[in-house]
């Protein structure tokens, strides 16, 4: 949320496809240069970052440790989109659905159900 100015927005979207789910986190902040995107998933790697330099590195580590992928794309019109592809869990926990609902939904970050 640090990269988005007051009045800006962050949007979460998801879609299931086969045995995976794609999450998109879009913002309309200033975006990142190609150089910054190339090192954004490294700890303390982005010299342009205003934060600690750990956030995207932690996201990347968690996603890849669970068999997924993470990448950064420019958001059309300005900003940045983090695209996270994760395998769906194939087991079943008591009282829970076995997979992600079909059909994507999109809502602003922080919005309740």
Coordinates of N, CA, C and O in Angstrom, one line a residue:
X1 N 0.8 -1.2 0.0 CA 0.0 0.0 0.0 C 0.9 1.3 0.0 O 0.4 2.3 -0.3
X2 N 2.2 1.1 0.3 CA 3.0 2.3 0.3 C 3.2 2.9 -1.0 O 3.4 4.1 -1.1
X3 N 3.1 2.2 -2.1 CA 3.3 2.7 -3.5 C 2.2 3.5 -4.0 O 2.3 4.1 -5.1
X4 N 1.0 3.4 -3.4 CA -0.2 4.1 -3.9 C -0.4 5.4 -3.1 O -0.5 5.3 -1.9
X5 N -0.6 6.5 -3.8 CA -0.8 7.8 -3.1 C -2.2 7.8 -2.5 O -3.1 7.0 -2.9
X6 N -2.4 8.7 -1.6 CA -3.8 8.9 -1.0 C -4.8 9.1 -2.2 O -4.5 9.9 -3.1
X7 N -5.9 8.4 -2.1 CA -6.9 8.5 -3.2 C -6.7 7.5 -4.3 O -7.5 7.3 -5.2
X8 N -5.5 6.8 -4.3 CA -5.3 5.8 -5.3 C -6.0 4.5 -4.9 O -6.7 4.4 -3.9
X9 N -5.9 3.5 -5.7 CA -6.6 2.2 -5.5 C -5.7 1.0 -5.7 O -4.8 1.0 -6.4
X10 N -6.1 0.0 -4.9 CA -5.5 -1.4 -5.1 C -6.7 -2.3 -5.3 O -7.7 -2.3 -4.5
X11 N -6.7 -3.1 -6.3 CA -7.7 -4.0 -6.7 C -7.2 -5.5 -6.7 O -6.2 -5.7 -7.2
X12 N -8.0 -6.4 -6.1 CA -7.7 -7.8 -6.1 C -8.7 -8.5 -7.1 O -9.9 -8.2 -7.1
X13 N -8.1 -9.4 -7.9 CA -9.0 -10.2 -8.8 C -8.5 -11.6 -8.7 O -7.3 -11.9 -8.5
X14 N -9.4 -12.6 -9.0 CA -8.9 -14.0 -9.0 C -9.7 -14.7 -10.1 O -10.8 -14.3 -10.5
X15 N -9.1 -15.8 -10.6 CA -9.8 -16.7 -11.5 C -9.2 -18.1 -11.3 O -8.0 -18.2 -11.1
X16 N -10.0 -19.1 -11.4 CA -9.6 -20.5 -11.3 C -9.5 -21.0 -12.7 O -10.3 -20.7 -13.6
X17 N -8.5 -21.8 -13.0 CA -8.3 -22.5 -14.3 C -7.7 -23.9 -14.1 O -6.5 -24.0 -13.7
X18 N -8.5 -24.9 -14.2 CA -8.0 -26.3 -14.0 C -7.6 -26.5 -12.5 O -8.4 -26.3 -11.6
X19 N -6.3 -26.8 -12.4 CA -5.8 -27.1 -11.0 C -5.0 -25.9 -10.4 O -4.2 -26.1 -9.5
X20 N -5.3 -24.7 -10.9 CA -4.6 -23.5 -10.4 C -5.5 -22.3 -10.3 O -6.6 -22.3 -10.8
X21 N -5.0 -21.4 -9.6 CA -5.8 -20.1 -9.4 C -4.8 -19.0 -9.7 O -3.6 -19.0 -9.4
X22 N -5.3 -17.9 -10.4 CA -4.5 -16.8 -10.7 C -5.0 -15.6 -9.8 O -6.2 -15.3 -9.9
X23 N -4.2 -15.0 -9.0 CA -4.5 -13.8 -8.3 C -3.8 -12.6 -8.9 O -2.6 -12.7 -9.3
X24 N -4.5 -11.5 -9.1 CA -3.9 -10.3 -9.6 C -4.1 -9.2 -8.6 O -5.3 -9.0 -8.1
X25 N -3.0 -8.5 -8.2 CA -3.1 -7.4 -7.3 C -2.7 -6.2 -8.1 O -1.5 -6.1 -8.5
X26 N -3.6 -5.3 -8.4 CA -3.4 -4.2 -9.3 C -3.4 -2.9 -8.5 O -4.3 -2.7 -7.6
X27 N -2.5 -2.0 -8.8 CA -2.6 -0.6 -8.3 C -2.4 0.4 -9.3 O -2.0 0.1 -10.5
X28 N -2.8 1.6 -9.0 CA -2.7 2.7 -10.0 C -1.6 3.7 -9.5 O -1.7 4.9 -9.7
X29 N -0.6 3.2 -8.8 CA 0.5 4.0 -8.3 C 1.5 4.3 -9.4 O 1.1 4.2 -10.6
X30 N 2.7 4.7 -9.0 CA 3.7 5.1 -10.0 C 4.3 4.0 -10.9 O 5.0 4.2 -11.8
X31 N 4.0 2.7 -10.5 CA 4.6 1.6 -11.2 C 6.1 1.4 -10.9 O 6.6 2.0 -9.9
X32 N 6.8 0.6 -11.7 CA 8.2 0.3 -11.4 C 8.9 0.4 -12.8 O 8.4 0.0 -13.8
X33 N 10.2 0.8 -12.7 CA 11.0 0.8 -13.9 C 11.3 -0.7 -14.2 O 11.2 -1.6 -13.4
X34 N 11.8 -1.0 -15.5 CA 12.2 -2.3 -15.8 C 13.3 -2.8 -14.9 O 13.3 -4.0 -14.5
X35 N 14.2 -1.9 -14.6 CA 15.3 -2.3 -13.7 C 14.8 -2.7 -12.3 O 15.3 -3.7 -11.8
X36 N 13.9 -1.9 -11.8 CA 13.3 -2.2 -10.5 C 12.6 -3.5 -10.5 O 12.7 -4.3 -9.5
X37 N 11.8 -3.8 -11.5 CA 11.0 -5.0 -11.6 C 12.0 -6.3 -11.7 O 11.6 -7.3 -11.1
X38 N 13.1 -6.1 -12.3 CA 14.0 -7.2 -12.5 C 14.6 -7.7 -11.2 O 15.0 -8.8 -11.1
X39 N 14.7 -6.8 -10.2 CA 15.2 -7.2 -8.9 C 14.2 -7.1 -7.7 O 14.6 -7.3 -6.6
X40 N 13.0 -6.8 -8.0 CA 12.0 -6.6 -7.0 C 11.7 -7.8 -6.1 O 11.4 -7.6 -4.9
X41 N 12.0 -9.0 -6.6 CA 11.7 -10.2 -5.7 C 13.0 -10.6 -4.9 O 12.9 -11.6 -4.1
X42 N 14.0 -9.8 -5.0 CA 15.2 -10.1 -4.2 C 15.1 -9.3 -2.9 O 14.7 -8.1 -2.9
X43 N 15.6 -9.8 -1.8 CA 15.6 -9.1 -0.6 C 16.5 -7.9 -0.7 O 17.6 -8.0 -1.2
X44 N 16.0 -6.7 -0.4 CA 16.7 -5.5 -0.4 C 17.2 -5.1 -1.8 O 18.1 -4.3 -2.0
X45 N 16.6 -5.7 -2.8 CA 17.2 -5.6 -4.2 C 16.7 -4.4 -4.9 O 17.4 -4.0 -5.9
X46 N 15.6 -3.7 -4.6 CA 15.1 -2.6 -5.3 C 15.6 -1.3 -4.8 O 15.1 -0.8 -3.7
X47 N 16.5 -0.6 -5.4 CA 17.0 0.7 -4.9 C 16.0 1.8 -5.0 O 16.1 2.8 -4.3
X48 N 14.9 1.6 -5.7 CA 13.8 2.6 -5.8 C 12.8 2.4 -4.8 O 11.9 3.2 -4.6
X49 N 12.8 1.3 -4.0 CA 11.7 1.0 -3.0 C 11.8 2.0 -1.9 O 12.9 2.4 -1.4
X50 N 10.6 2.3 -1.4 CA 10.6 3.2 -0.2 C 10.4 2.5 1.1 O 10.5 3.0 2.1
X51 N 10.1 1.2 1.0 CA 9.9 0.4 2.2 C 11.2 -0.3 2.6 O 12.3 0.1 2.3
X52 N 11.0 -1.5 3.3 CA 12.1 -2.2 3.8 C 12.8 -3.1 2.7 O 14.0 -3.5 2.9
X53 N 12.2 -3.3 1.6 CA 12.8 -4.1 0.6 C 12.5 -5.6 0.8 O 13.2 -6.5 0.2
X54 N 11.6 -6.0 1.7 CA 11.3 -7.4 2.0 C 9.9 -7.8 1.5 O 9.8 -9.0 1.3
X55 N 9.0 -7.0 1.3 CA 7.6 -7.3 1.0 C 7.5 -8.3 -0.2 O 7.0 -9.4 -0.1
X56 N 7.9 -7.9 -1.4 CA 7.8 -8.7 -2.6 C 8.7 -9.9 -2.5 O 8.4 -11.0 -3.0
X57 N 9.8 -9.8 -1.8 CA 10.7 -11.0 -1.6 C 10.0 -12.1 -0.8 O 10.1 -13.3 -1.1
X58 N 9.3 -11.7 0.2 CA 8.5 -12.6 1.1 C 7.4 -13.2 0.2 O 7.1 -14.4 0.3
X59 N 6.6 -12.4 -0.5 CA 5.6 -12.9 -1.4 C 6.1 -13.9 -2.3 O 5.6 -15.0 -2.4
X60 N 7.2 -13.6 -3.0 CA 7.8 -14.5 -4.0 C 8.2 -15.9 -3.3 O 7.9 -16.9 -3.8
X61 N 8.8 -15.8 -2.1 CA 9.2 -17.0 -1.4 C 8.1 -17.9 -1.0 O 8.1 -19.1 -1.2
X62 N 7.0 -17.3 -0.5 CA 5.8 -18.0 -0.1 C 5.1 -18.7 -1.3 O 4.7 -19.8 -1.3
X63 N 5.0 -17.9 -2.4 CA 4.3 -18.4 -3.6 C 5.1 -19.6 -4.2 O 4.6 -20.6 -4.5
X64 N 6.4 -19.4 -4.4 CA 7.2 -20.4 -5.1 C 7.4 -21.6 -4.2 O 7.5 -22.8 -4.6
X65 N 7.5 -21.4 -2.8 CA 7.6 -22.6 -1.9 C 6.4 -23.5 -2.0 O 6.4 -24.6 -1.6
X66 N 5.3 -22.9 -2.4 CA 4.0 -23.7 -2.5 C 3.7 -24.1 -3.9 O 2.6 -24.4 -4.3
X67 N 4.7 -24.1 -4.8 CA 4.6 -24.6 -6.2 C 4.0 -23.6 -7.2 O 3.6 -23.9 -8.3
X68 N 4.0 -22.3 -6.8 CA 3.4 -21.3 -7.7 C 4.5 -20.4 -8.4 O 5.7 -20.7 -8.2
X69 N 4.0 -19.4 -9.1 CA 4.9 -18.5 -9.7 C 4.4 -17.0 -9.4 O 3.2 -16.8 -9.1
X70 N 5.3 -16.1 -9.5 CA 5.0 -14.7 -9.2 C 5.7 -13.8 -10.3 O 6.8 -14.1 -10.6
X71 N 5.0 -12.9 -10.8 CA 5.6 -11.9 -11.8 C 4.9 -10.6 -11.6 O 3.9 -10.4 -11.1
X72 N 5.6 -9.6 -12.2 CA 5.1 -8.2 -12.1 C 4.9 -7.7 -13.5 O 5.7 -8.0 -14.4
X73 N 3.8 -7.0 -13.7 CA 3.4 -6.5 -15.0 C 3.0 -5.0 -14.8 O 2.5 -4.6 -13.8
X74 N 3.2 -4.2 -15.9 CA 2.7 -2.9 -15.9 C 1.2 -2.9 -15.9 O 0.6 -3.7 -16.6
X75 N 0.5 -2.1 -15.1 CA -0.9 -1.9 -15.2 C -1.3 -1.0 -16.3 O -0.8 0.1 -16.4
X76 N -2.2 -1.4 -17.2 CA -2.6 -0.5 -18.3 C -3.1 0.8 -17.7 O -3.9 0.8 -16.7
X77 N -2.7 2.0 -18.1 CA -3.0 3.2 -17.6 C -2.2 3.7 -16.5 O -2.3 4.8 -16.0
X78 N -1.2 2.9 -16.1 CA -0.3 3.3 -15.0 C -0.4 2.4 -13.8 O -1.5 2.0 -13.4
X79 N 0.7 2.2 -13.1 CA 0.7 1.4 -11.9 C 1.4 0.0 -12.2 O 2.1 -0.2 -13.1
X80 N 1.1 -0.9 -11.3 CA 1.8 -2.2 -11.3 C 0.8 -3.3 -11.0 O -0.1 -3.1 -10.1
X81 N 1.0 -4.4 -11.6 CA 0.1 -5.6 -11.3 C 1.0 -6.8 -10.9 O 1.9 -7.1 -11.6
X82 N 0.8 -7.3 -9.7 CA 1.5 -8.5 -9.3 C 0.6 -9.7 -9.7 O -0.6 -9.7 -9.3
X83 N 1.1 -10.7 -10.4 CA 0.3 -11.8 -10.9 C 0.9 -13.0 -10.2 O 2.1 -13.4 -10.3
X84 N 0.0 -13.7 -9.4 CA 0.4 -14.9 -8.6 C -0.4 -16.1 -9.1 O -1.6 -16.0 -9.1
X85 N 0.3 -17.1 -9.6 CA -0.3 -18.3 -10.0 C 0.0 -19.4 -9.0 O 1.2 -19.7 -8.7
X86 N -1.0 -20.0 -8.4 CA -0.9 -20.9 -7.3 C -1.7 -22.2 -7.7 O -2.8 -22.1 -8.2
X87 N -1.1 -23.4 -7.3 CA -1.8 -24.6 -7.5 C -2.9 -24.7 -6.5 O -2.8 -24.2 -5.3
X88 N -4.1 -25.2 -6.9 CA -5.2 -25.4 -5.9 C -4.9 -26.6 -5.0 O -4.3 -27.6 -5.4
X89 N -5.3 -26.5 -3.8 CA -5.1 -27.6 -2.8 C -6.2 -28.6 -3.2 O -7.3 -28.3 -3.4
X90 N -5.7 -29.9 -3.3 CA -6.6 -30.9 -3.8 C -7.3 -31.7 -2.7 O -8.1 -32.5 -3.0
X91 N -6.9 -31.5 -1.5 CA -7.5 -32.2 -0.3 C -8.8 -31.5 0.1 O -9.3 -30.6 -0.5
X92 N -9.3 -32.0 1.2 CA -10.6 -31.5 1.7 C -10.4 -31.4 3.2 O -10.2 -32.3 3.9
X93 N -10.6 -30.2 3.8 CA -10.6 -29.9 5.2 C -12.0 -30.0 5.7 O -12.9 -29.7 4.9
X94 N -12.2 -30.4 6.9 CA -13.6 -30.5 7.4 C -14.3 -29.2 7.3 O -13.8 -28.1 7.7
X95 N -15.5 -29.2 6.7 CA -16.3 -28.0 6.6 C -15.9 -27.0 5.5 O -16.4 -25.9 5.5
X96 N -14.9 -27.4 4.7 CA -14.4 -26.4 3.7 C -14.5 -27.0 2.3 O -14.4 -28.2 2.1
X97 N -14.7 -26.2 1.3 CA -14.7 -26.6 -0.1 C -13.4 -27.1 -0.5 O -12.3 -26.6 0.0
X98 N -13.3 -28.0 -1.5 CA -12.1 -28.6 -1.9 C -11.3 -27.7 -2.9 O -10.1 -27.9 -3.1
X99 N -12.0 -26.7 -3.5 CA -11.3 -25.9 -4.5 C -11.8 -24.5 -4.5 O -12.8 -24.2 -3.9
X100 N -11.2 -23.6 -5.3 CA -11.5 -22.2 -5.4 C -12.8 -22.1 -6.3 O -13.0 -22.9 -7.2
X101 N -13.7 -21.2 -6.0 CA -14.9 -21.1 -6.8 C -14.6 -20.8 -8.2 O -13.7 -20.1 -8.5
X102 N -15.4 -21.3 -9.1 CA -15.3 -21.0 -10.6 C -15.7 -19.6 -10.9 O -16.5 -19.0 -10.2
X103 N -15.1 -19.0 -11.9 CA -15.5 -17.7 -12.3 C -14.8 -16.7 -11.4 O -14.8 -16.8 -10.2
X104 N -14.1 -15.7 -12.0 CA -13.4 -14.7 -11.2 C -14.2 -13.7 -10.6 O -15.3 -13.4 -11.1
X105 N -13.8 -13.1 -9.5 CA -14.4 -12.0 -8.9 C -13.4 -10.9 -8.7 O -12.2 -11.2 -8.6
X106 N -13.8 -9.7 -8.7 CA -12.9 -8.6 -8.5 C -13.5 -7.7 -7.5 O -14.7 -7.4 -7.5
X107 N -12.7 -7.2 -6.5 CA -13.2 -6.3 -5.5 C -12.0 -5.4 -5.0 O -10.9 -5.9 -5.1
X108 N -12.3 -4.2 -4.5 CA -11.2 -3.4 -3.9 C -10.6 -4.1 -2.7 O -11.3 -4.8 -2.0
X109 N -9.3 -3.9 -2.5 CA -8.6 -4.5 -1.4 C -9.3 -4.0 -0.1 O -9.6 -2.9 0.0
X110 N -9.5 -4.9 0.9 CA -10.0 -4.5 2.1 C -11.5 -4.6 2.1 O -12.2 -4.4 3.2
X111 N -12.2 -4.9 1.0 CA -13.6 -5.0 1.0 C -14.1 -6.3 1.6 O -13.5 -7.3 1.3
X112 N -15.1 -6.2 2.4 CA -15.6 -7.5 3.0 C -16.4 -8.3 2.0 O -16.7 -7.9 0.9
X113 N -16.9 -9.4 2.5 CA -17.7 -10.3 1.6 C -19.0 -9.7 1.4 O -19.7 -9.2 2.1

